[in-house]
Amino acid sequence: MTPIISEGYPFIGGCFVLTLLLGWSFHPLVAVIPFIFMLYFCYFFRNPKRHIEKDASVILSPADGTVTDIVELEADEDGFVKGPCTKIVIFMSVFNVHVNRSPMDGEIKLQKYYCGRFRPAYKDTVGFENEHHLLGIENGSLRITVKQIAGILARRIVSYVTLDDKLEQGELYGMIKFGSCLEVVMPREVSVTVAKGEKVAGGTTIIGRMKD
């Protein structure tokens, strides 16, 4: 696993070349701005090593960020999770790790991409209006959805998977560029183990646990 995800190479490389050109053609001080951007892109596209403790009885956070909302729903808005369910919204700032991980083992049984607006990711309606990518993951009788939602700065959702692919718990499946949020919908028989305002880490923080 590389410490920087491949999507960052064009940004980092472009800033590196610009730093050299400006520093050589004008003055080293002129090259400070692209150099700072290069360092930021190295930071933004980081892919830290995570120790994934697999557990079929829990749902892991798919992303680093802050839990901004926990909503009880009578029905899944996307129709994949059957019966009453719970939606957990995780906001990722431009300083969070932006790679996304599968919350559980399972097979992708639903995949949808919606090309929409680019409103701020903390708005209540972004899950409907903004560009988003939805995965429905199934493992036996358990079904969940994970929705990557673009924000006002995020202009591209990256996915490495497709329909019928099998995912392992904690496995990388995509990322969103430059500030965004994720929504996880779980059936009501999964107890929520995080609270609004709590910081979570992708692949390590438990956000749900199967009820006995």
PDB file of C-alpha atoms in Angstrom:
ATOM      1  CA  MET A   1       0.000   0.000   0.000  1.00  0.00           C
ATOM      2  CA  THR A   2       1.422   3.345  -1.066  1.00  0.00           C
ATOM      3  CA  PRO A   3       1.428   6.273   1.429  1.00  0.00           C
ATOM      4  CA  ILE A   4      -0.064   8.562  -1.253  1.00  0.00           C
ATOM      5  CA  ILE A   5      -2.979   7.444  -3.391  1.00  0.00           C
ATOM      6  CA  SER A   6      -2.414   7.508  -7.160  1.00  0.00           C
ATOM      7  CA  GLU A   7      -5.093  10.171  -7.824  1.00  0.00           C
ATOM      8  CA  GLY A   8      -2.795  12.668  -6.130  1.00  0.00           C
ATOM      9  CA  TYR A   9       0.181  12.185  -8.444  1.00  0.00           C
ATOM     10  CA  PRO A  10      -0.977  14.635 -11.185  1.00  0.00           C
ATOM     11  CA  PHE A  11      -1.593  17.379  -8.592  1.00  0.00           C
ATOM     12  CA  ILE A  12       1.692  16.775  -6.789  1.00  0.00           C
ATOM     13  CA  GLY A  13       3.676  16.399 -10.012  1.00  0.00           C
ATOM     14  CA  GLY A  14       2.151  19.508 -11.565  1.00  0.00           C
ATOM     15  CA  CYS A  15       2.992  21.633  -8.523  1.00  0.00           C
ATOM     16  CA  PHE A  16       6.519  20.193  -8.425  1.00  0.00           C
ATOM     17  CA  VAL A  17       7.157  21.131 -12.063  1.00  0.00           C
ATOM     18  CA  LEU A  18       5.663  24.590 -11.529  1.00  0.00           C
ATOM     19  CA  THR A  19       7.853  25.090  -8.449  1.00  0.00           C
ATOM     20  CA  LEU A  20      10.989  24.286 -10.463  1.00  0.00           C
ATOM     21  CA  LEU A  21       9.985  26.455 -13.428  1.00  0.00           C
ATOM     22  CA  LEU A  22       9.102  29.508 -11.330  1.00  0.00           C
ATOM     23  CA  GLY A  23      12.126  29.124  -9.095  1.00  0.00           C
ATOM     24  CA  TRP A  24      14.472  28.815 -12.079  1.00  0.00           C
ATOM     25  CA  SER A  25      12.856  31.440 -14.328  1.00  0.00           C
ATOM     26  CA  PHE A  26      12.042  34.126 -11.765  1.00  0.00           C
ATOM     27  CA  HIS A  27      12.992  33.919  -8.108  1.00  0.00           C
ATOM     28  CA  PRO A  28      12.859  31.168  -5.431  1.00  0.00           C
ATOM     29  CA  LEU A  29      10.324  33.224  -3.463  1.00  0.00           C
ATOM     30  CA  VAL A  30       7.892  33.046  -6.402  1.00  0.00           C
ATOM     31  CA  ALA A  31       8.059  29.258  -6.195  1.00  0.00           C
ATOM     32  CA  VAL A  32       6.890  29.194  -2.572  1.00  0.00           C
ATOM     33  CA  ILE A  33       3.175  29.155  -3.433  1.00  0.00           C
ATOM     34  CA  PRO A  34       3.216  26.077  -5.742  1.00  0.00           C
ATOM     35  CA  PHE A  35       5.593  24.406  -3.281  1.00  0.00           C
ATOM     36  CA  ILE A  36       3.088  24.894  -0.450  1.00  0.00           C
ATOM     37  CA  PHE A  37       0.323  23.502  -2.647  1.00  0.00           C
ATOM     38  CA  MET A  38       2.521  20.504  -3.449  1.00  0.00           C
ATOM     39  CA  LEU A  39       2.951  19.789   0.259  1.00  0.00           C
ATOM     40  CA  TYR A  40      -0.788  20.139   0.832  1.00  0.00           C
ATOM     41  CA  PHE A  41      -1.610  17.721  -1.987  1.00  0.00           C
ATOM     42  CA  CYS A  42       0.828  15.201  -0.475  1.00  0.00           C
ATOM     43  CA  TYR A  43      -1.084  15.620   2.781  1.00  0.00           C
ATOM     44  CA  PHE A  44      -4.560  15.510   1.248  1.00  0.00           C
ATOM     45  CA  PHE A  45      -3.986  12.395  -0.855  1.00  0.00           C
ATOM     46  CA  ARG A  46      -2.341  10.485   1.968  1.00  0.00           C
ATOM     47  CA  ASN A  47      -3.291   6.857   2.420  1.00  0.00           C
ATOM     48  CA  PRO A  48      -2.308   5.958   5.991  1.00  0.00           C
ATOM     49  CA  LYS A  49      -1.844   2.330   6.904  1.00  0.00           C
ATOM     50  CA  ARG A  50      -4.739   1.091   9.013  1.00  0.00           C
ATOM     51  CA  HIS A  51      -4.905  -2.077  11.093  1.00  0.00           C
ATOM     52  CA  ILE A  52      -8.328  -3.504  10.286  1.00  0.00           C
ATOM     53  CA  GLU A  53      -9.770  -5.770  12.963  1.00  0.00           C
ATOM     54  CA  LYS A  54     -12.430  -7.680  11.056  1.00  0.00           C
ATOM     55  CA  ASP A  55     -15.624  -8.457  12.932  1.00  0.00           C
ATOM     56  CA  ALA A  56     -18.813  -9.614  11.194  1.00  0.00           C
ATOM     57  CA  SER A  57     -20.915  -8.286  14.077  1.00  0.00           C
ATOM     58  CA  VAL A  58     -19.920  -4.636  13.573  1.00  0.00           C
ATOM     59  CA  ILE A  59     -20.130  -1.893  10.939  1.00  0.00           C
ATOM     60  CA  LEU A  60     -16.969   0.189  10.547  1.00  0.00           C
ATOM     61  CA  SER A  61     -16.804   3.829   9.545  1.00  0.00           C
ATOM     62  CA  PRO A  62     -16.181   4.188   5.800  1.00  0.00           C
ATOM     63  CA  ALA A  63     -14.354   7.494   6.237  1.00  0.00           C
ATOM     64  CA  ASP A  64     -12.419   9.837   8.500  1.00  0.00           C
ATOM     65  CA  GLY A  65     -14.427  12.828   9.663  1.00  0.00           C
ATOM     66  CA  THR A  66     -17.104  14.037  12.044  1.00  0.00           C
ATOM     67  CA  VAL A  67     -20.561  12.543  12.578  1.00  0.00           C
ATOM     68  CA  THR A  68     -22.883  15.443  11.771  1.00  0.00           C
ATOM     69  CA  ASP A  69     -26.233  13.686  11.894  1.00  0.00           C
ATOM     70  CA  ILE A  70     -27.926  10.451  12.965  1.00  0.00           C
ATOM     71  CA  VAL A  71     -31.433  10.047  11.561  1.00  0.00           C
ATOM     72  CA  GLU A  72     -34.045   7.364  12.237  1.00  0.00           C
ATOM     73  CA  LEU A  73     -35.865   6.474   9.013  1.00  0.00           C
ATOM     74  CA  GLU A  74     -39.022   4.445   8.528  1.00  0.00           C
ATOM     75  CA  ALA A  75     -37.766   3.402   5.090  1.00  0.00           C
ATOM     76  CA  ASP A  76     -34.510   3.602   3.153  1.00  0.00           C
ATOM     77  CA  GLU A  77     -34.623   6.596   0.804  1.00  0.00           C
ATOM     78  CA  ASP A  78     -32.865   4.498  -1.866  1.00  0.00           C
ATOM     79  CA  GLY A  79     -34.975   1.375  -1.325  1.00  0.00           C
ATOM     80  CA  PHE A  80     -32.092  -1.053  -0.717  1.00  0.00           C
ATOM     81  CA  VAL A  81     -32.231  -1.511   3.061  1.00  0.00           C
ATOM     82  CA  LYS A  82     -35.549  -3.113   3.989  1.00  0.00           C
ATOM     83  CA  GLY A  83     -37.702  -1.852   6.846  1.00  0.00           C
ATOM     84  CA  PRO A  84     -36.920   0.846   9.436  1.00  0.00           C
ATOM     85  CA  CYS A  85     -33.291   1.967   9.312  1.00  0.00           C
ATOM     86  CA  THR A  86     -30.785   4.519  10.574  1.00  0.00           C
ATOM     87  CA  LYS A  87     -28.752   7.001   8.526  1.00  0.00           C
ATOM     88  CA  ILE A  88     -25.375   8.211   9.791  1.00  0.00           C
ATOM     89  CA  VAL A  89     -23.863  11.259   8.064  1.00  0.00           C
ATOM     90  CA  ILE A  90     -20.071  11.766   8.207  1.00  0.00           C
ATOM     91  CA  PHE A  91     -18.595  15.088   7.100  1.00  0.00           C
ATOM     92  CA  MET A  92     -15.017  15.157   5.784  1.00  0.00           C
ATOM     93  CA  SER A  93     -13.159  18.464   5.867  1.00  0.00           C
ATOM     94  CA  VAL A  94     -10.313  19.232   3.464  1.00  0.00           C
ATOM     95  CA  PHE A  95      -7.922  18.182   6.249  1.00  0.00           C
ATOM     96  CA  ASN A  96      -9.318  14.672   6.741  1.00  0.00           C
ATOM     97  CA  VAL A  97      -8.071  11.512   5.040  1.00  0.00           C
ATOM     98  CA  HIS A  98     -10.295  11.170   1.964  1.00  0.00           C
ATOM     99  CA  VAL A  99      -9.944   7.511   0.988  1.00  0.00           C
ATOM    100  CA  ASN A 100     -13.070   5.466   1.688  1.00  0.00           C
ATOM    101  CA  ARG A 101     -13.278   1.927   3.089  1.00  0.00           C
ATOM    102  CA  SER A 102     -15.953  -0.753   3.080  1.00  0.00           C
ATOM    103  CA  PRO A 103     -17.849  -0.879   6.398  1.00  0.00           C
ATOM    104  CA  MET A 104     -18.263  -4.671   6.198  1.00  0.00           C
ATOM    105  CA  ASP A 105     -17.607  -7.807   4.170  1.00  0.00           C
ATOM    106  CA  GLY A 106     -20.127  -8.190   1.376  1.00  0.00           C
ATOM    107  CA  GLU A 107     -21.047  -8.090  -2.281  1.00  0.00           C
ATOM    108  CA  ILE A 108     -22.096  -4.972  -4.185  1.00  0.00           C
ATOM    109  CA  LYS A 109     -25.703  -5.538  -5.194  1.00  0.00           C
ATOM    110  CA  LEU A 110     -26.596  -1.943  -6.036  1.00  0.00           C
ATOM    111  CA  GLN A 111     -24.560   0.822  -7.649  1.00  0.00           C
ATOM    112  CA  LYS A 112     -25.870   4.211  -8.754  1.00  0.00           C
ATOM    113  CA  TYR A 113     -24.190   7.422  -9.855  1.00  0.00           C
ATOM    114  CA  TYR A 114     -26.040  10.735  -9.885  1.00  0.00           C
ATOM    115  CA  CYS A 115     -24.573  13.781 -11.605  1.00  0.00           C
ATOM    116  CA  GLY A 116     -25.965  16.715  -9.643  1.00  0.00           C
ATOM    117  CA  ARG A 117     -25.065  20.014  -8.030  1.00  0.00           C
ATOM    118  CA  PHE A 118     -22.091  20.957  -5.850  1.00  0.00           C
ATOM    119  CA  ARG A 119     -23.688  22.476  -2.763  1.00  0.00           C
ATOM    120  CA  PRO A 120     -21.888  22.620   0.620  1.00  0.00           C
ATOM    121  CA  ALA A 121     -21.577  19.082   2.006  1.00  0.00           C
ATOM    122  CA  TYR A 122     -23.110  20.007   5.383  1.00  0.00           C
ATOM    123  CA  LYS A 123     -26.492  20.980   3.880  1.00  0.00           C
ATOM    124  CA  ASP A 124     -29.377  18.646   4.729  1.00  0.00           C
ATOM    125  CA  THR A 125     -30.419  17.975   1.116  1.00  0.00           C
ATOM    126  CA  VAL A 126     -27.019  17.270  -0.444  1.00  0.00           C
ATOM    127  CA  GLY A 127     -27.721  13.521  -0.515  1.00  0.00           C
ATOM    128  CA  PHE A 128     -30.442  14.203  -3.091  1.00  0.00           C
ATOM    129  CA  GLU A 129     -29.160  17.262  -4.979  1.00  0.00           C
ATOM    130  CA  ASN A 130     -25.379  16.863  -5.148  1.00  0.00           C
ATOM    131  CA  GLU A 131     -23.286  14.560  -7.273  1.00  0.00           C
ATOM    132  CA  HIS A 132     -23.194  11.246  -5.443  1.00  0.00           C
ATOM    133  CA  HIS A 133     -22.230   7.605  -5.808  1.00  0.00           C
ATOM    134  CA  LEU A 134     -24.266   4.945  -4.014  1.00  0.00           C
ATOM    135  CA  LEU A 135     -23.237   1.380  -3.161  1.00  0.00           C
ATOM    136  CA  GLY A 136     -25.595  -1.220  -1.734  1.00  0.00           C
ATOM    137  CA  ILE A 137     -23.594  -3.932   0.070  1.00  0.00           C
ATOM    138  CA  GLU A 138     -25.110  -7.277   1.040  1.00  0.00           C
ATOM    139  CA  ASN A 139     -23.802 -10.005   3.341  1.00  0.00           C
ATOM    140  CA  GLY A 140     -26.339 -12.755   3.908  1.00  0.00           C
ATOM    141  CA  SER A 141     -29.447 -11.095   5.339  1.00  0.00           C
ATOM    142  CA  LEU A 142     -27.621  -7.870   6.228  1.00  0.00           C
ATOM    143  CA  ARG A 143     -27.843  -4.971   3.805  1.00  0.00           C
ATOM    144  CA  ILE A 144     -26.368  -1.468   4.103  1.00  0.00           C
ATOM    145  CA  THR A 145     -25.762   1.437   1.755  1.00  0.00           C
ATOM    146  CA  VAL A 146     -22.822   3.807   1.575  1.00  0.00           C
ATOM    147  CA  LYS A 147     -23.244   7.050  -0.349  1.00  0.00           C
ATOM    148  CA  GLN A 148     -20.278   9.238  -1.367  1.00  0.00           C
ATOM    149  CA  ILE A 149     -21.510  12.820  -1.761  1.00  0.00           C
ATOM    150  CA  ALA A 150     -19.566  15.614  -3.448  1.00  0.00           C
ATOM    151  CA  GLY A 151     -19.422  19.040  -1.777  1.00  0.00           C
ATOM    152  CA  ILE A 152     -18.867  22.606  -2.886  1.00  0.00           C
ATOM    153  CA  LEU A 153     -15.130  21.947  -3.443  1.00  0.00           C
ATOM    154  CA  ALA A 154     -15.343  18.255  -4.345  1.00  0.00           C
ATOM    155  CA  ARG A 155     -15.652  17.899  -8.084  1.00  0.00           C
ATOM    156  CA  ARG A 156     -14.959  14.236  -8.595  1.00  0.00           C
ATOM    157  CA  ILE A 157     -15.991  11.022  -6.902  1.00  0.00           C
ATOM    158  CA  VAL A 158     -13.562   8.163  -7.494  1.00  0.00           C
ATOM    159  CA  SER A 159     -14.686   4.527  -7.339  1.00  0.00           C
ATOM    160  CA  TYR A 160     -12.514   1.421  -7.739  1.00  0.00           C
ATOM    161  CA  VAL A 161     -15.399  -1.064  -7.678  1.00  0.00           C
ATOM    162  CA  THR A 162     -18.418  -2.086  -9.695  1.00  0.00           C
ATOM    163  CA  LEU A 163     -21.580  -4.160  -9.434  1.00  0.00           C
ATOM    164  CA  ASP A 164     -21.132  -7.738  -8.084  1.00  0.00           C
ATOM    165  CA  ASP A 165     -17.627  -7.024  -6.767  1.00  0.00           C
ATOM    166  CA  LYS A 166     -16.879  -8.517  -3.363  1.00  0.00           C
ATOM    167  CA  LEU A 167     -15.518  -6.216  -0.680  1.00  0.00           C
ATOM    168  CA  GLU A 168     -13.677  -7.062   2.490  1.00  0.00           C
ATOM    169  CA  GLN A 169     -14.265  -5.093   5.661  1.00  0.00           C
ATOM    170  CA  GLY A 170     -11.903  -2.098   5.667  1.00  0.00           C
ATOM    171  CA  GLU A 171     -10.978  -2.496   1.988  1.00  0.00           C
ATOM    172  CA  LEU A 172     -10.405   0.693  -0.015  1.00  0.00           C
ATOM    173  CA  TYR A 173     -13.148   1.238  -2.567  1.00  0.00           C
ATOM    174  CA  GLY A 174     -12.843   4.917  -3.539  1.00  0.00           C
ATOM    175  CA  MET A 175     -12.357   8.524  -2.510  1.00  0.00           C
ATOM    176  CA  ILE A 176     -13.833  12.006  -2.958  1.00  0.00           C
ATOM    177  CA  LYS A 177     -11.636  14.927  -3.918  1.00  0.00           C
ATOM    178  CA  PHE A 178     -11.556  18.022  -1.702  1.00  0.00           C
ATOM    179  CA  GLY A 179     -14.165  18.118   1.034  1.00  0.00           C
ATOM    180  CA  SER A 180     -17.354  16.079   1.078  1.00  0.00           C
ATOM    181  CA  CYS A 181     -19.501  13.719   3.144  1.00  0.00           C
ATOM    182  CA  LEU A 182     -20.678  10.117   3.318  1.00  0.00           C
ATOM    183  CA  GLU A 183     -23.989   8.638   4.375  1.00  0.00           C
ATOM    184  CA  VAL A 184     -24.313   5.125   5.783  1.00  0.00           C
ATOM    185  CA  VAL A 185     -27.761   3.544   6.057  1.00  0.00           C
ATOM    186  CA  MET A 186     -28.099   0.492   8.325  1.00  0.00           C
ATOM    187  CA  PRO A 187     -31.144  -1.571   9.349  1.00  0.00           C
ATOM    188  CA  ARG A 188     -32.603  -0.832  12.779  1.00  0.00           C
ATOM    189  CA  GLU A 189     -31.335  -4.172  14.139  1.00  0.00           C
ATOM    190  CA  VAL A 190     -27.856  -2.621  14.044  1.00  0.00           C
ATOM    191  CA  SER A 191     -27.260  -0.469  17.136  1.00  0.00           C
ATOM    192  CA  VAL A 192     -25.550   2.881  16.500  1.00  0.00           C
ATOM    193  CA  THR A 193     -22.333   3.130  18.547  1.00  0.00           C
ATOM    194  CA  VAL A 194     -21.341   6.721  17.731  1.00  0.00           C
ATOM    195  CA  ALA A 195     -22.822  10.068  18.680  1.00  0.00           C
ATOM    196  CA  LYS A 196     -23.398  13.306  16.817  1.00  0.00           C
ATOM    197  CA  GLY A 197     -20.227  15.402  16.874  1.00  0.00           C
ATOM    198  CA  GLU A 198     -17.937  12.403  17.362  1.00  0.00           C
ATOM    199  CA  LYS A 199     -14.730  12.064  15.335  1.00  0.00           C
ATOM    200  CA  VAL A 200     -14.415   8.788  13.417  1.00  0.00           C
ATOM    201  CA  ALA A 201     -11.646   7.045  11.461  1.00  0.00           C
ATOM    202  CA  GLY A 202     -12.215   4.971   8.344  1.00  0.00           C
ATOM    203  CA  GLY A 203     -11.741   1.245   8.836  1.00  0.00           C
ATOM    204  CA  THR A 204     -11.184   1.482  12.599  1.00  0.00           C
ATOM    205  CA  THR A 205     -14.082   3.261  14.331  1.00  0.00           C
ATOM    206  CA  ILE A 206     -17.124   1.045  14.972  1.00  0.00           C
ATOM    207  CA  ILE A 207     -20.283   2.959  14.035  1.00  0.00           C
ATOM    208  CA  GLY A 208     -22.749   0.084  14.427  1.00  0.00           C
ATOM    209  CA  ARG A 209     -23.054  -3.255  16.187  1.00  0.00           C
ATOM    210  CA  MET A 210     -25.488  -6.096  15.548  1.00  0.00           C
ATOM    211  CA  LYS A 211     -28.011  -6.513  18.355  1.00  0.00           C
ATOM    212  CA  ASP A 212     -28.001  -9.865  20.178  1.00  0.00           C
TER     213      ASP A 212
END
